[in-house]
PDB file of C-alpha atoms in Angstrom:
ATOM      1  CA  UNK A   1     -58.820  21.191  -9.708  1.00 71.00           C
ATOM      2  CA  UNK A   2     -57.716  20.742  -6.088  1.00 66.00           C
ATOM      3  CA  UNK A   3     -55.988  24.123  -6.163  1.00 73.00           C
ATOM      4  CA  UNK A   4     -59.181  25.760  -7.442  1.00 80.00           C
ATOM      5  CA  UNK A   5     -61.508  24.035  -4.982  1.00 75.00           C
ATOM      6  CA  UNK A   6     -59.224  24.535  -1.940  1.00 73.00           C
ATOM      7  CA  UNK A   7     -58.126  28.066  -2.930  1.00 77.00           C
ATOM      8  CA  UNK A   8     -54.540  26.986  -2.315  1.00 72.00           C
ATOM      9  CA  UNK A   9     -51.445  26.753  -4.498  1.00 74.00           C
ATOM     10  CA  UNK A  10     -49.932  23.308  -5.184  1.00 72.00           C
ATOM     11  CA  UNK A  11     -47.074  24.143  -2.695  1.00 75.00           C
ATOM     12  CA  UNK A  12     -49.593  25.017   0.050  1.00 74.00           C
ATOM     13  CA  UNK A  13     -51.532  21.864  -0.712  1.00 71.00           C
ATOM     14  CA  UNK A  14     -48.451  19.676  -0.519  1.00 71.00           C
ATOM     15  CA  UNK A  15     -47.341  21.514   2.729  1.00 72.00           C
ATOM     16  CA  UNK A  16     -50.756  20.929   4.320  1.00 73.00           C
ATOM     17  CA  UNK A  17     -50.481  17.177   3.770  1.00 71.00           C
ATOM     18  CA  UNK A  18     -46.712  16.784   4.347  1.00 74.00           C
ATOM     19  CA  UNK A  19     -45.748  16.606   0.706  1.00 72.00           C
ATOM     20  CA  UNK A  20     -46.970  15.466  -2.659  1.00 74.00           C
ATOM     21  CA  UNK A  21     -46.433  11.687  -1.772  1.00 75.00           C
ATOM     22  CA  UNK A  22     -48.476  12.104   1.457  1.00 81.00           C
ATOM     23  CA  UNK A  23     -51.302  13.846  -0.398  1.00 81.00           C
ATOM     24  CA  UNK A  24     -51.317  10.964  -2.957  1.00 84.00           C
ATOM     25  CA  UNK A  25     -51.252   8.442  -0.181  1.00 88.00           C
ATOM     26  CA  UNK A  26     -54.252  10.066   1.508  1.00 89.00           C
ATOM     27  CA  UNK A  27     -56.107  10.053  -1.803  1.00 89.00           C
ATOM     28  CA  UNK A  28     -55.369   6.358  -2.260  1.00 94.00           C
ATOM     29  CA  UNK A  29     -56.416   5.510   1.280  1.00 94.00           C
ATOM     30  CA  UNK A  30     -59.650   7.405   0.737  1.00 94.00           C
ATOM     31  CA  UNK A  31     -60.242   5.622  -2.598  1.00 94.00           C
ATOM     32  CA  UNK A  32     -59.758   2.142  -0.869  1.00 96.00           C
ATOM     33  CA  UNK A  33     -62.025   3.106   2.036  1.00 97.00           C
ATOM     34  CA  UNK A  34     -64.824   4.462  -0.173  1.00 95.00           C
ATOM     35  CA  UNK A  35     -64.714   3.263  -3.742  1.00 94.00           C
ATOM     36  CA  UNK A  36     -63.121  -0.198  -3.266  1.00 96.00           C
ATOM     37  CA  UNK A  37     -65.093  -1.002  -0.130  1.00 96.00           C
ATOM     38  CA  UNK A  38     -68.313   0.238  -1.706  1.00 95.00           C
ATOM     39  CA  UNK A  39     -67.869  -1.848  -4.795  1.00 95.00           C
ATOM     40  CA  UNK A  40     -67.266  -4.942  -2.671  1.00 97.00           C
ATOM     41  CA  UNK A  41     -70.302  -4.150  -0.376  1.00 95.00           C
ATOM     42  CA  UNK A  42     -72.553  -3.483  -3.345  1.00 94.00           C
ATOM     43  CA  UNK A  43     -71.716  -6.456  -5.448  1.00 96.00           C
ATOM     44  CA  UNK A  44     -70.174  -9.286  -3.397  1.00 95.00           C
ATOM     45  CA  UNK A  45     -72.569  -9.473  -0.438  1.00 80.00           C
ATOM     46  CA  UNK A  46     -75.332 -11.070  -2.529  1.00 72.00           C
ATOM     47  CA  UNK A  47     -76.964 -14.357  -1.750  1.00 86.00           C
ATOM     48  CA  UNK A  48     -75.826 -15.421  -5.214  1.00 91.00           C
ATOM     49  CA  UNK A  49     -72.017 -15.408  -5.218  1.00 94.00           C
ATOM     50  CA  UNK A  50     -71.610 -15.971  -8.917  1.00 94.00           C
ATOM     51  CA  UNK A  51     -74.248 -13.332  -9.657  1.00 94.00           C
ATOM     52  CA  UNK A  52     -72.395 -10.894  -7.493  1.00 96.00           C
ATOM     53  CA  UNK A  53     -69.117 -11.495  -9.301  1.00 97.00           C
ATOM     54  CA  UNK A  54     -70.812 -11.051 -12.615  1.00 96.00           C
ATOM     55  CA  UNK A  55     -72.402  -7.916 -11.419  1.00 96.00           C
ATOM     56  CA  UNK A  56     -69.118  -6.480 -10.084  1.00 97.00           C
ATOM     57  CA  UNK A  57     -67.328  -7.147 -13.409  1.00 97.00           C
ATOM     58  CA  UNK A  58     -70.133  -5.877 -15.520  1.00 96.00           C
ATOM     59  CA  UNK A  59     -70.257  -2.638 -13.477  1.00 94.00           C
ATOM     60  CA  UNK A  60     -66.726  -1.888 -14.661  1.00 94.00           C
ATOM     61  CA  UNK A  61     -68.322  -1.069 -18.111  1.00 93.00           C
ATOM     62  CA  UNK A  62     -70.778   1.407 -16.674  1.00 89.00           C
ATOM     63  CA  UNK A  63     -68.659   4.535 -16.066  1.00 78.00           C
ATOM     64  CA  UNK A  64     -70.210   7.915 -15.610  1.00 73.00           C
ATOM     65  CA  UNK A  65     -71.029   9.595 -18.987  1.00 75.00           C
ATOM     66  CA  UNK A  66     -69.897   6.370 -20.782  1.00 70.00           C
ATOM     67  CA  UNK A  67     -66.313   7.431 -20.034  1.00 68.00           C
ATOM     68  CA  UNK A  68     -63.148   5.255 -19.900  1.00 67.00           C
ATOM     69  CA  UNK A  69     -61.511   6.823 -16.855  1.00 74.00           C
ATOM     70  CA  UNK A  70     -60.458   3.519 -15.284  1.00 78.00           C
ATOM     71  CA  UNK A  71     -59.548   2.856 -11.692  1.00 89.00           C
ATOM     72  CA  UNK A  72     -57.253   4.958  -9.495  1.00 89.00           C
ATOM     73  CA  UNK A  73     -55.564   1.727  -8.366  1.00 92.00           C
ATOM     74  CA  UNK A  74     -55.086   0.459 -11.878  1.00 91.00           C
ATOM     75  CA  UNK A  75     -53.922   3.692 -13.391  1.00 88.00           C
ATOM     76  CA  UNK A  76     -51.636   4.359 -10.358  1.00 90.00           C
ATOM     77  CA  UNK A  77     -50.090   0.960 -10.349  1.00 90.00           C
ATOM     78  CA  UNK A  78     -48.941   1.421 -13.921  1.00 84.00           C
ATOM     79  CA  UNK A  79     -47.509   4.854 -13.102  1.00 83.00           C
ATOM     80  CA  UNK A  80     -45.766   3.676  -9.853  1.00 80.00           C
ATOM     81  CA  UNK A  81     -44.624   0.250 -11.073  1.00 76.00           C
ATOM     82  CA  UNK A  82     -41.245  -0.759  -9.785  1.00 73.00           C
ATOM     83  CA  UNK A  83     -40.941   1.949  -7.128  1.00 75.00           C
ATOM     84  CA  UNK A  84     -40.608   1.184  -3.442  1.00 77.00           C
ATOM     85  CA  UNK A  85     -43.042   3.804  -2.109  1.00 80.00           C
ATOM     86  CA  UNK A  86     -45.844   4.151   0.340  1.00 81.00           C
ATOM     87  CA  UNK A  87     -48.090   4.898  -2.671  1.00 84.00           C
ATOM     88  CA  UNK A  88     -47.411   1.238  -3.822  1.00 86.00           C
ATOM     89  CA  UNK A  89     -48.367   0.023  -0.348  1.00 88.00           C
ATOM     90  CA  UNK A  90     -51.660   1.755  -0.680  1.00 91.00           C
ATOM     91  CA  UNK A  91     -52.191   0.284  -4.166  1.00 92.00           C
ATOM     92  CA  UNK A  92     -51.412  -3.188  -2.890  1.00 92.00           C
ATOM     93  CA  UNK A  93     -53.809  -2.674  -0.035  1.00 94.00           C
ATOM     94  CA  UNK A  94     -56.617  -2.009  -2.492  1.00 96.00           C
ATOM     95  CA  UNK A  95     -55.750  -4.987  -4.597  1.00 96.00           C
ATOM     96  CA  UNK A  96     -55.619  -7.106  -1.413  1.00 97.00           C
ATOM     97  CA  UNK A  97     -59.083  -5.973  -0.365  1.00 98.00           C
ATOM     98  CA  UNK A  98     -60.388  -7.388  -3.673  1.00 98.00           C
ATOM     99  CA  UNK A  99     -58.399 -10.600  -3.197  1.00 97.00           C
ATOM    100  CA  UNK A 100     -59.909 -11.164   0.256  1.00 97.00           C
ATOM    101  CA  UNK A 101     -63.442 -10.317  -0.950  1.00 97.00           C
ATOM    102  CA  UNK A 102     -63.058 -12.688  -3.998  1.00 98.00           C
ATOM    103  CA  UNK A 103     -61.917 -15.488  -1.718  1.00 97.00           C
ATOM    104  CA  UNK A 104     -64.731 -14.981   0.762  1.00 96.00           C
ATOM    105  CA  UNK A 105     -67.193 -14.937  -2.087  1.00 96.00           C
ATOM    106  CA  UNK A 106     -65.696 -18.156  -3.535  1.00 96.00           C
ATOM    107  CA  UNK A 107     -65.756 -19.967  -0.249  1.00 95.00           C
ATOM    108  CA  UNK A 108     -69.480 -19.554  -0.022  1.00 94.00           C
ATOM    109  CA  UNK A 109     -69.666 -21.970  -2.946  1.00 93.00           C
ATOM    110  CA  UNK A 110     -69.864 -25.611  -1.703  1.00 91.00           C
ATOM    111  CA  UNK A 111     -67.473 -26.940  -4.367  1.00 90.00           C
ATOM    112  CA  UNK A 112     -64.610 -24.575  -3.628  1.00 93.00           C
ATOM    113  CA  UNK A 113     -61.769 -25.574  -1.285  1.00 93.00           C
ATOM    114  CA  UNK A 114     -59.565 -22.920   0.436  1.00 92.00           C
ATOM    115  CA  UNK A 115     -56.416 -23.675  -1.569  1.00 91.00           C
ATOM    116  CA  UNK A 116     -58.362 -23.440  -4.837  1.00 95.00           C
ATOM    117  CA  UNK A 117     -60.001 -20.179  -3.587  1.00 96.00           C
ATOM    118  CA  UNK A 118     -56.623 -18.541  -3.260  1.00 96.00           C
ATOM    119  CA  UNK A 119     -55.746 -19.419  -6.839  1.00 96.00           C
ATOM    120  CA  UNK A 120     -59.159 -18.499  -8.230  1.00 97.00           C
ATOM    121  CA  UNK A 121     -59.073 -15.183  -6.297  1.00 97.00           C
ATOM    122  CA  UNK A 122     -55.882 -14.166  -7.917  1.00 97.00           C
ATOM    123  CA  UNK A 123     -57.164 -15.100 -11.418  1.00 97.00           C
ATOM    124  CA  UNK A 124     -60.233 -12.962 -10.707  1.00 98.00           C
ATOM    125  CA  UNK A 125     -57.998 -10.002  -9.685  1.00 98.00           C
ATOM    126  CA  UNK A 126     -55.960 -10.483 -12.884  1.00 97.00           C
ATOM    127  CA  UNK A 127     -59.047 -10.558 -15.027  1.00 98.00           C
ATOM    128  CA  UNK A 128     -60.563  -7.573 -13.102  1.00 97.00           C
ATOM    129  CA  UNK A 129     -57.417  -5.428 -13.566  1.00 96.00           C
ATOM    130  CA  UNK A 130     -57.093  -6.626 -17.215  1.00 95.00           C
ATOM    131  CA  UNK A 131     -60.588  -5.459 -18.016  1.00 95.00           C
ATOM    132  CA  UNK A 132     -59.898  -2.078 -16.434  1.00 93.00           C
ATOM    133  CA  UNK A 133     -56.713  -1.661 -18.571  1.00 93.00           C
ATOM    134  CA  UNK A 134     -58.564  -2.566 -21.768  1.00 93.00           C
ATOM    135  CA  UNK A 135     -61.517  -0.286 -20.922  1.00 91.00           C
ATOM    136  CA  UNK A 136     -59.059   2.546 -20.281  1.00 88.00           C
ATOM    137  CA  UNK A 137     -57.413   1.836 -23.627  1.00 89.00           C
ATOM    138  CA  UNK A 138     -60.744   2.128 -25.394  1.00 89.00           C
ATOM    139  CA  UNK A 139     -61.670  -1.441 -26.155  1.00 92.00           C
ATOM    140  CA  UNK A 140     -65.229  -1.944 -27.241  1.00 92.00           C
ATOM    141  CA  UNK A 141     -67.213  -2.373 -24.062  1.00 91.00           C
ATOM    142  CA  UNK A 142     -69.873  -4.654 -25.680  1.00 94.00           C
ATOM    143  CA  UNK A 143     -67.172  -7.070 -26.733  1.00 96.00           C
ATOM    144  CA  UNK A 144     -65.627  -7.028 -23.252  1.00 96.00           C
ATOM    145  CA  UNK A 145     -69.094  -7.460 -21.651  1.00 96.00           C
ATOM    146  CA  UNK A 146     -69.499 -10.618 -23.676  1.00 95.00           C
ATOM    147  CA  UNK A 147     -66.393 -12.193 -22.063  1.00 96.00           C
ATOM    148  CA  UNK A 148     -67.450 -11.706 -18.458  1.00 97.00           C
ATOM    149  CA  UNK A 149     -69.681 -14.742 -17.809  1.00 95.00           C
ATOM    150  CA  UNK A 150     -67.411 -16.964 -19.818  1.00 95.00           C
ATOM    151  CA  UNK A 151     -64.304 -16.019 -17.837  1.00 96.00           C
ATOM    152  CA  UNK A 152     -66.025 -16.161 -14.441  1.00 96.00           C
ATOM    153  CA  UNK A 153     -67.243 -19.577 -15.465  1.00 94.00           C
ATOM    154  CA  UNK A 154     -63.702 -20.614 -16.463  1.00 95.00           C
ATOM    155  CA  UNK A 155     -62.140 -19.333 -13.244  1.00 95.00           C
ATOM    156  CA  UNK A 156     -64.825 -20.672 -10.826  1.00 93.00           C
ATOM    157  CA  UNK A 157     -65.886 -23.769 -12.617  1.00 89.00           C
ATOM    158  CA  UNK A 158     -69.537 -22.681 -12.261  1.00 80.00           C
ATOM    159  CA  UNK A 159     -71.513 -23.660 -15.263  1.00 72.00           C
ATOM    160  CA  UNK A 160     -74.262 -21.137 -14.558  1.00 66.00           C
ATOM    161  CA  UNK A 161     -72.223 -17.889 -14.632  1.00 60.00           C
TER     162      UNK A 161
END
C-alpha cells in the first residue's frame, strides 16, 4: 500500500527512511504521537476518572467497520518479542504512555495512594493489552464488553465502575 501511494518501490522507501527498521520506527513513533496520545486525551481527561477508564476500554470494541485489526503496539510487540531493537523501544514507549496516563487518572481518586496507583496502572495495562489480543483473535465483543466494568472495579476498588 505504501509503495502504491508513494509511487516508490520497497527498496526506495527503505532507502528514503534509512532502512526497513527506521521506517517501522517512524511508523511506531507516529502511532504513539497520534493514536495513543489521542486515545488518552479523548478518554482519560474526563472529570469522572472511572468513567474515562470504562470509556477507553469500551472503545477498544468499536473498530472501524466492526473489524478486529487490533493495535499496532500490541500486534508489533508479539512480532518483535525477545528482540533488542529500536522498534521494541518505540513499543515500550507507547505502553509507558498508557501506564503514566492510567496512574495520573487513578491518582485523581481520593482513595488511591501512589504505590497502589503503580500496581493498579500495570494491571490496567495488562487488561487493556489482553482485551486487544482477544479482540484480534476474534472473541465475542459483547462478552468482552460485559467484563469491562467488573475488571475496572476489581482493579481500582471502585464500586461504581
